[in-house]
């Protein structure tokens, strides 16, 4: 029977002829007919004769066929559709393809973009090709040729430091230098030719050259010998995991890069290992003051650094030390910029690096350092400016999420979208006549969600729980209904920190959190997240909130609530798209209240 199913998949149809079965398995026609007749006698297969056409055969048990994974490539469109993908397949596809959408929670559609190949985490094309061939059902020469072309494009140009100290742009051929670089770049970026394959780079134009050539389809490798910076003796007081040591080694080899791994995989610890390997004064950039304080505490707890060696530079403190932790906003301000730029940093760490491309923070990408390190679980942006992350900071360095789940380093979450019905009073009196933005707010704050949250909390007993609410009015309503504090940006900093401390120390089991909880707050022992509302369809926000539960210990559960018949349905799907692309299954169910409403 397995051979019969293999033939069905090979020809991409639910029915086959005896000739097709024979061709697929290199059998004679009589051998194929005999095998099919035996299956028919055993009632596993049925046959149909259609006039003068050949006899066709199909499986009696359609369910078995329907439950099997089916991978269908469309090489001309560079798309792959996978029906009922296994976790292994989803994890492998995430290495070189981009998840576009999911239909009915079963059919996954991927697109292979040029930037996916440029950024694929492989040291050689052969290793990348091996992964592609593990996923696709058969060889795709046209697609493989395009992938190889994109792989080579990412290795055609490099920046290096001349022995006299200035920067040189180098191409692998005179044709590329003349027809690409010197056509795309102007006199403000290239000062003069040095040879047919080399050009003298204008000081300070390196970032714009990398961006321009990236847009032209040629990522630039940055091999400059930047200033080492003043030395700093840093040693880590714990052993790194195997994949973390691999991250450190790959970063040291490349000189720059972005660590990409799931929440809880220890990117901060690996960053400290990189600080140890670099051995130079370090600037750490973070989006919030809370995260600055957490970095300081972690450095004091995990390394030999003393409090006198660690400074914080933001709205609440102005300390410039061998290791300085600053907010992006402060470091990018004109009145502070010269101070940061004059320091000889051996390493700049960009935590939550997905912020760097924004107009407010991108100036920090121009600060000078020998090494640049980015950290992010979700280097994705809704404005599609992910490319700026890699041109301003460095190439991605990552590990398969699947491997970390299997090894128990990170807990794979159980994720569920739960659709809830409307509160009829609110629907009739407000939603039906509201404008588009008001409709989104009303759907987010649907009062039925309060009962649904109570139900979920009842299902999970004493689980440490974070409830996320994007709208202040909704957060206040949930706080009053559940008798649980609501933490928002309006809450005084001291009160906020006290509540988070109580949560960490098991003095509180439940908190309601606004967007202030999306980044920069360490909640290592949460094991249940309820997304009562979200920022549109932000993939990063959905992944970050789910990531609050993805620690090694305990049970990781995530519920996303969406009001039926509203844009929240689409938002919920999009929010979880990044998690799906990493091999995490997402269930979709209707709340029992939907059925109750139907009965009424």
XYZ file of C-alpha atoms in Angstrom:
600
model
C 0.000 0.000 0.000
C 2.911 2.328 0.710
C 4.139 1.896 -2.875
C 0.678 2.839 -4.134
C 0.629 6.038 -2.044
C 4.125 6.880 -3.290
C 2.858 6.622 -6.849
C -0.098 8.900 -6.085
C 2.237 11.522 -4.643
C 4.706 11.192 -7.507
C 2.013 12.031 -10.067
C 0.236 14.577 -7.863
C -3.237 13.073 -8.350
C -5.585 10.956 -6.205
C -5.885 8.373 -9.007
C -3.294 6.521 -11.110
C -3.150 3.982 -13.906
C -1.278 0.688 -13.788
C 1.202 2.089 -16.323
C 2.008 5.016 -13.998
C 2.535 2.687 -11.038
C 4.844 0.537 -13.168
C 6.809 3.586 -14.317
C 7.192 4.987 -10.807
C 8.563 1.739 -9.342
C 10.335 0.422 -12.431
C 7.998 -2.592 -12.603
C 6.610 -4.377 -15.621
C 2.991 -3.717 -16.568
C 1.994 -7.193 -15.390
C 3.767 -6.722 -12.039
C 1.935 -3.440 -11.482
C -1.401 -4.977 -12.458
C -0.815 -7.909 -10.113
C 0.020 -5.631 -7.180
C -3.050 -3.466 -7.814
C -5.338 -6.514 -8.109
C -4.008 -7.802 -4.768
C -4.747 -4.444 -3.121
C -8.231 -4.458 -4.651
C -8.874 -7.959 -3.291
C -7.798 -6.739 0.145
C -10.241 -3.793 -0.243
C -7.402 -1.279 0.156
C -7.807 0.023 -3.404
C -10.743 0.457 -5.762
C -10.746 0.480 -9.579
C -12.861 2.430 -12.021
C -13.268 1.765 -15.754
C -14.177 4.865 -17.755
C -15.218 3.999 -21.336
C -12.214 3.536 -23.593
C -9.859 5.293 -21.159
C -7.376 3.266 -19.095
C -8.546 1.780 -15.816
C -7.714 4.076 -12.876
C -7.135 3.087 -9.273
C -7.729 5.061 -6.080
C -7.361 4.315 -2.354
C -10.368 3.074 -0.435
C -9.114 4.860 2.659
C -8.975 8.449 1.457
C -8.238 9.646 5.000
C -4.828 8.003 5.066
C -3.845 9.794 1.887
C -5.273 13.091 3.102
C -3.244 12.960 6.322
C 0.079 12.670 4.532
C 2.315 15.619 3.877
C 2.336 16.829 0.283
C 5.033 19.214 -1.013
C 4.255 20.894 -4.338
C 6.938 23.167 -5.841
C 6.221 25.856 -8.430
C 9.750 26.555 -9.664
C 8.887 29.289 -12.188
C 7.143 31.314 -9.457
C 9.718 30.195 -6.871
C 6.906 29.105 -4.570
C 6.350 25.958 -2.537
C 2.949 24.837 -1.269
C 2.932 22.246 1.508
C -0.240 20.491 2.591
C -0.125 19.202 6.182
C 3.621 19.869 6.611
C 5.563 18.070 9.320
C 7.510 20.087 11.841
C 10.742 18.951 10.193
C 9.643 20.293 6.812
C 8.525 23.627 8.266
C 11.817 24.014 10.120
C 13.848 23.200 7.000
C 11.852 25.591 4.832
C 12.418 28.393 7.325
C 16.131 28.236 6.464
C 15.719 29.377 2.863
C 12.094 30.419 2.244
C 9.559 32.950 3.483
C 6.117 31.891 4.722
C 3.562 33.934 2.781
C 0.279 32.611 4.157
C -1.542 29.636 5.640
C -4.907 28.495 4.313
C -7.202 26.664 6.678
C -4.315 25.917 9.077
C -3.183 23.109 6.763
C -1.862 24.499 3.456
C 1.326 26.512 3.857
C 2.535 28.697 0.972
C 6.208 29.691 0.891
C 8.058 32.071 -1.389
C 11.797 31.811 -2.023
C 13.065 35.379 -2.241
C 16.550 36.484 -3.170
C 17.156 37.874 0.324
C 16.237 34.493 1.817
C 19.098 32.915 -0.128
C 21.510 35.760 0.624
C 20.826 35.343 4.333
C 20.572 31.534 4.471
C 22.623 30.326 7.492
C 25.028 28.058 5.606
C 28.771 28.224 5.098
C 28.654 26.588 1.665
C 26.223 26.303 -1.221
C 26.367 22.504 -1.029
C 24.949 22.563 2.500
C 22.154 24.898 1.434
C 21.379 22.717 -1.583
C 21.245 19.627 0.634
C 18.518 21.272 2.748
C 16.547 22.288 -0.350
C 16.683 18.740 -1.700
C 15.599 17.295 1.653
C 12.374 19.293 1.398
C 11.408 19.063 -2.275
C 9.985 15.776 -3.586
C 12.272 15.756 -6.644
C 15.074 17.723 -8.258
C 14.216 21.157 -9.634
C 17.144 22.162 -11.906
C 15.741 25.561 -12.851
C 15.091 26.505 -9.229
C 18.436 25.151 -8.046
C 20.214 27.164 -10.735
C 18.480 30.360 -9.562
C 19.333 29.613 -5.913
C 22.986 29.074 -6.808
C 23.033 32.344 -8.750
C 21.657 34.241 -5.744
C 24.113 32.514 -3.427
C 27.019 33.689 -5.610
C 25.608 37.213 -5.929
C 25.993 37.613 -2.173
C 29.735 37.004 -2.549
C 30.683 39.314 -5.446
C 31.675 42.464 -3.536
C 33.537 43.104 -0.321
C 34.798 46.053 1.697
C 38.325 45.737 3.040
C 40.854 47.987 4.702
C 43.886 49.129 2.693
C 47.293 48.985 4.369
C 47.260 52.799 4.456
C 44.053 52.785 6.494
C 41.329 53.753 4.026
C 38.508 51.499 2.807
C 38.500 49.697 -0.531
C 35.534 48.227 -2.421
C 36.609 45.084 -4.241
C 34.716 43.106 -6.910
C 35.434 39.584 -8.133
C 35.634 40.828 -11.722
C 36.279 44.001 -13.716
C 32.878 43.618 -15.352
C 31.075 43.759 -11.996
C 33.086 46.743 -10.847
C 32.484 48.656 -14.080
C 28.926 47.677 -14.925
C 27.484 47.457 -11.419
C 29.451 49.297 -8.722
C 30.616 52.295 -10.745
C 27.216 52.611 -12.392
C 25.217 52.420 -9.151
C 27.539 54.444 -6.886
C 28.431 58.125 -7.271
C 31.386 60.386 -6.441
C 30.179 60.883 -2.864
C 30.674 57.130 -2.306
C 33.637 56.172 -4.510
C 36.565 58.594 -4.662
C 38.622 56.999 -7.446
C 39.432 53.702 -9.203
C 42.494 51.827 -7.940
C 42.390 48.978 -10.462
C 39.856 47.276 -12.710
C 38.413 45.463 -9.673
C 39.087 47.952 -6.838
C 37.827 51.412 -5.908
C 38.789 53.868 -3.184
C 35.822 54.424 -0.842
C 34.951 57.879 0.479
C 35.257 58.006 4.254
C 31.955 57.451 6.038
C 30.090 56.159 2.966
C 30.429 52.441 3.763
C 26.845 52.041 5.040
C 25.323 53.797 2.004
C 27.462 51.680 -0.382
C 26.221 48.491 1.278
C 22.618 49.672 1.060
C 22.898 50.788 -2.598
C 24.504 47.572 -3.805
C 22.065 45.499 -1.746
C 19.196 47.226 -3.532
C 20.942 46.490 -6.848
C 20.963 42.805 -5.981
C 24.515 42.447 -4.653
C 24.974 42.204 -0.861
C 28.433 43.346 0.230
C 30.672 41.369 2.581
C 32.256 43.683 5.143
C 35.827 42.557 5.856
C 37.204 45.871 7.102
C 39.870 45.972 9.807
C 38.119 48.412 12.088
C 39.695 49.847 15.205
C 40.050 47.287 17.948
C 39.163 49.726 20.700
C 40.624 49.762 24.166
C 41.077 46.252 25.580
C 38.753 44.873 28.259
C 39.240 41.627 30.141
C 35.855 39.889 30.307
C 35.312 36.289 31.397
C 32.030 34.409 31.551
C 31.167 32.559 34.760
C 29.214 29.709 33.125
C 29.581 27.182 30.321
C 27.934 27.903 26.988
C 25.664 25.364 25.335
C 26.947 23.759 22.160
C 24.896 25.915 19.793
C 25.854 29.047 21.747
C 29.564 28.212 21.309
C 28.832 27.747 17.610
C 27.244 31.218 17.514
C 30.328 32.722 19.169
C 32.735 30.961 16.791
C 30.751 31.947 13.720
C 30.586 35.551 14.876
C 34.333 35.700 15.519
C 35.001 34.269 12.050
C 32.674 36.775 10.369
C 33.496 39.798 12.538
C 29.845 40.866 12.650
C 26.398 39.312 12.594
C 22.911 38.998 14.030
C 22.107 36.163 16.452
C 18.656 34.873 15.515
C 17.088 32.349 17.879
C 13.809 31.731 19.705
C 13.028 33.472 22.984
C 14.745 31.688 25.847
C 17.597 30.314 23.703
C 20.159 32.435 25.538
C 21.123 35.090 23.007
C 22.130 37.456 25.823
C 24.417 34.808 27.325
C 25.944 34.125 23.901
C 26.490 37.875 23.501
C 28.491 37.845 26.734
C 30.528 34.976 25.297
C 31.221 37.172 22.269
C 32.255 40.025 24.583
C 34.733 37.610 26.162
C 36.073 36.572 22.745
C 36.375 40.152 21.450
C 37.978 41.493 24.625
C 37.278 45.150 23.873
C 35.259 47.993 25.347
C 31.594 47.443 24.563
C 28.551 49.603 23.867
C 25.184 47.849 24.378
C 22.162 49.537 22.778
C 18.656 48.697 23.998
C 15.153 50.066 23.307
C 14.093 50.642 26.935
C 15.471 51.639 30.323
C 14.105 48.416 31.812
C 16.222 46.393 29.435
C 19.269 48.514 30.275
C 18.850 47.642 33.947
C 18.419 43.941 33.137
C 21.609 43.921 31.052
C 23.548 45.467 33.942
C 22.202 42.882 36.404
C 22.998 40.010 34.015
C 26.546 41.241 33.385
C 27.215 41.500 37.112
C 25.751 38.037 37.726
C 27.336 36.207 34.765
C 30.764 37.820 34.256
C 33.761 39.075 36.201
C 32.866 42.703 35.430
C 32.446 44.996 38.441
C 29.821 47.689 38.946
C 32.550 50.328 38.383
C 33.142 48.947 34.870
C 29.480 49.064 33.803
C 27.701 52.327 33.091
C 24.195 53.271 31.948
C 23.579 56.213 29.640
C 19.938 57.189 29.151
C 17.332 59.569 30.526
C 17.937 58.453 34.100
C 21.746 58.132 34.131
C 24.781 59.464 32.251
C 27.685 57.079 32.916
C 30.292 56.348 30.238
C 32.272 53.247 31.281
C 34.276 50.425 29.587
C 30.904 48.671 29.167
C 28.190 51.239 28.536
C 24.497 50.396 28.195
C 22.476 53.064 26.393
C 19.060 53.405 24.820
C 18.867 53.744 21.040
C 17.095 57.075 21.366
C 19.774 58.639 23.571
C 22.722 57.332 21.531
C 21.194 58.737 18.344
C 20.602 62.256 19.676
C 22.859 64.971 18.271
C 23.873 66.272 21.694
C 25.118 62.817 22.767
C 26.202 61.403 19.431
C 29.725 62.885 19.389
C 30.464 61.389 22.804
C 29.532 57.880 21.654
C 31.303 58.307 18.321
C 34.559 59.448 19.901
C 34.895 56.269 21.973
C 36.936 53.421 20.491
C 34.466 50.560 20.882
C 35.653 47.019 20.287
C 32.038 45.797 20.088
C 28.586 47.330 19.705
C 25.656 45.090 20.706
C 22.283 45.989 19.161
C 19.673 44.283 21.334
C 16.217 43.898 19.759
C 18.053 44.752 16.527
C 14.867 44.951 14.469
C 14.607 48.554 15.729
C 17.726 49.693 13.869
C 16.110 50.348 10.447
C 13.569 52.783 11.909
C 14.094 56.453 11.142
C 14.644 57.256 14.816
C 17.243 54.575 15.561
C 19.118 54.007 12.298
C 21.729 56.667 13.117
C 23.130 54.300 15.736
C 24.038 51.988 12.847
C 26.683 54.509 11.820
C 28.568 54.418 15.134
C 32.089 53.104 14.608
C 33.199 49.776 16.062
C 35.405 46.881 15.077
C 32.575 44.398 15.652
C 28.783 44.735 15.430
C 26.430 42.216 17.021
C 22.638 42.162 16.694
C 20.230 40.127 18.825
C 16.640 39.281 17.930
C 14.183 36.419 18.070
C 12.141 38.089 15.329
C 14.237 40.119 12.844
C 11.108 40.950 10.873
C 9.435 44.278 10.215
C 5.964 45.070 8.918
C 7.498 47.783 6.694
C 9.608 45.066 4.978
C 12.889 46.815 5.880
C 14.558 43.690 7.268
C 17.344 44.122 4.689
C 18.574 47.207 6.561
C 19.255 45.049 9.628
C 21.829 43.015 7.749
C 23.391 45.890 5.807
C 23.781 48.064 8.920
C 24.795 45.345 11.382
C 25.747 42.017 9.787
C 24.553 38.686 8.378
C 22.232 36.358 10.332
C 23.703 33.673 12.575
C 21.151 31.175 13.840
C 20.129 27.684 14.843
C 17.115 25.630 13.786
C 14.334 26.170 16.309
C 13.425 22.532 15.792
C 16.785 21.400 17.185
C 16.354 23.509 20.323
C 12.840 22.141 20.899
C 14.103 18.570 20.540
C 17.028 19.184 22.901
C 14.748 20.704 25.541
C 16.584 24.046 25.619
C 13.417 25.885 24.595
C 9.823 24.839 25.185
C 7.774 24.469 22.012
C 4.512 26.306 22.657
C 1.068 24.894 22.094
C -0.655 27.704 20.201
C -4.373 28.137 19.666
C -6.432 30.806 17.938
C -9.773 30.833 19.691
C -12.602 32.589 17.862
C -15.231 34.174 20.105
C -18.723 35.441 19.174
C -19.889 39.011 19.482
C -21.510 40.441 22.551
C -24.848 41.116 20.894
C -25.572 44.355 22.788
C -22.243 45.886 21.762
C -22.602 44.633 18.190
C -26.077 46.038 17.689
C -25.573 49.374 19.441
C -22.013 50.298 18.478
C -20.150 48.065 16.027
C -22.640 48.120 13.163
C -22.425 51.935 12.805
C -18.780 52.505 13.824
C -15.957 53.706 11.543
C -13.052 51.391 10.602
C -10.684 52.291 13.474
C -13.531 52.216 15.982
C -14.580 48.819 14.656
C -11.078 47.446 15.353
C -11.152 48.802 18.896
C -14.604 47.420 19.569
C -13.665 43.989 18.202
C -10.528 43.987 20.366
C -12.480 44.950 23.483
C -15.404 42.567 22.831
C -16.764 41.903 26.379
C -17.221 38.190 25.583
C -13.433 37.909 25.779
C -13.572 38.468 29.526
C -15.600 35.279 30.011
C -13.306 33.462 27.588
C -10.232 34.508 29.578
C -11.888 33.316 32.784
C -12.541 29.983 31.081
C -8.928 29.634 29.919
C -7.608 30.514 33.371
C -9.908 27.864 34.819
C -8.527 25.295 32.361
C -4.945 25.927 33.475
C -5.210 26.249 37.236
C -2.294 28.095 38.827
C -0.295 28.693 35.622
C 1.860 31.814 35.591
C -0.112 33.917 33.125
C 0.353 37.078 31.090
C -2.726 38.615 29.486
C -1.859 41.091 26.706
C -4.216 43.969 25.869
C -3.273 46.724 23.414
C -5.999 49.186 24.313
C -6.024 51.027 27.630
C -9.821 50.832 28.020
C -9.745 47.077 27.436
C -6.887 46.630 29.895
C -8.758 48.599 32.551
C -11.923 46.547 31.972
C -10.010 43.269 32.246
C -8.256 44.501 35.388
C -11.555 45.334 37.065
C -13.264 42.100 35.983
C -10.379 39.792 36.967
C -9.073 41.789 39.951
C -5.595 41.740 38.397
C -3.202 44.718 37.938
C -2.943 46.230 34.453
C 0.571 47.404 33.575
C 0.716 50.134 30.949
C 2.963 53.028 30.048
C 0.819 55.264 32.264
C 1.847 53.337 35.387
C 4.746 54.891 37.386
C 8.048 53.127 36.761
C 8.539 52.125 40.407
C 5.070 50.548 40.658
C 5.605 48.701 37.371
C 8.932 47.287 38.536
C 7.428 46.165 41.847
C 4.694 44.205 40.061
C 7.156 42.573 37.687
C 9.344 41.641 40.643
C 6.371 40.055 42.408
C 5.586 38.099 39.254
C 9.168 36.812 38.967
C 9.202 35.779 42.612
C 5.891 33.865 42.376
C 4.069 36.368 44.557
C 1.659 36.971 41.684
C 0.386 34.456 39.131
C -1.381 36.797 36.686
C -0.614 40.186 35.154
C -2.359 42.133 32.414
C 0.187 43.917 30.233
C -0.025 46.506 27.488
C 2.582 46.988 24.752
C 5.193 47.832 27.392
C 5.505 44.064 27.893
C 6.367 43.355 24.276
C 10.090 44.012 24.661
C 12.766 44.485 27.245
C 11.034 42.880 30.226
C 12.390 39.588 31.489
C 9.588 37.247 32.585
C 11.370 33.895 32.516
C 8.786 31.749 34.263
C 5.538 32.653 32.474
C 3.959 29.510 31.051
C 0.640 30.821 29.721
C 0.072 33.811 27.447
C -3.368 35.090 26.430
C -3.395 37.646 23.612
C -6.681 39.435 24.211
C -5.868 41.964 21.471
C -2.924 42.784 19.265
C -1.278 45.484 17.190
C -2.988 44.716 13.890
C -1.293 41.671 12.420
C 2.226 42.312 13.724
C 4.214 39.079 13.310
C 6.927 40.328 15.623
C 4.484 41.207 18.384
C 2.794 37.822 18.155
C 6.124 36.003 18.343
C 7.427 38.143 21.200
C 4.318 37.611 23.272
C 4.331 33.877 22.648
C 8.033 33.913 23.482
C 7.283 34.945 27.063
C 6.333 31.318 27.686
C 9.072 29.538 25.715
C 11.428 28.733 28.584
C 12.887 25.251 29.172
C 10.838 24.419 32.250
C 7.083 24.052 32.516
C 4.312 24.007 29.942
C 4.128 26.622 27.214
C 0.598 27.561 26.113
C -0.507 30.514 23.983
C -4.080 31.593 23.214
C -4.964 34.306 20.707
C -8.525 35.592 21.017
C -10.249 36.927 17.899
C -13.809 38.144 17.414
C -15.636 36.249 14.676
C -16.623 38.211 11.570
C -14.043 40.989 12.061
C -10.540 41.835 10.833
C -9.248 40.242 14.034
C -9.527 36.866 12.293
C -6.956 37.927 9.695
C -4.835 39.711 12.297
C -4.628 36.573 14.430
C -3.492 34.517 11.452
C -0.828 37.045 10.524
C 0.407 37.508 14.090
C 1.321 33.844 14.288
C 2.802 33.570 10.804
C 6.407 33.828 12.038
C 5.862 31.057 14.593
C 4.311 28.861 11.909
C 7.315 29.469 9.665
C 9.530 28.088 12.448
C 7.677 24.781 12.544
C 5.217 25.524 15.358
C 1.696 24.185 14.861
C -1.210 26.566 15.372
C -4.685 25.197 16.098
C -7.860 27.118 15.314
C -11.030 26.475 17.290
C -14.344 28.153 17.999
C -15.110 29.116 21.546
C -17.852 27.087 23.175
C -19.653 30.411 23.422
C -19.966 30.381 19.611
C -22.023 27.198 19.843
C -24.023 28.579 22.765
C -24.892 31.651 20.710
C -25.914 29.484 17.768
C -28.231 27.414 19.988
C -29.868 30.503 21.420
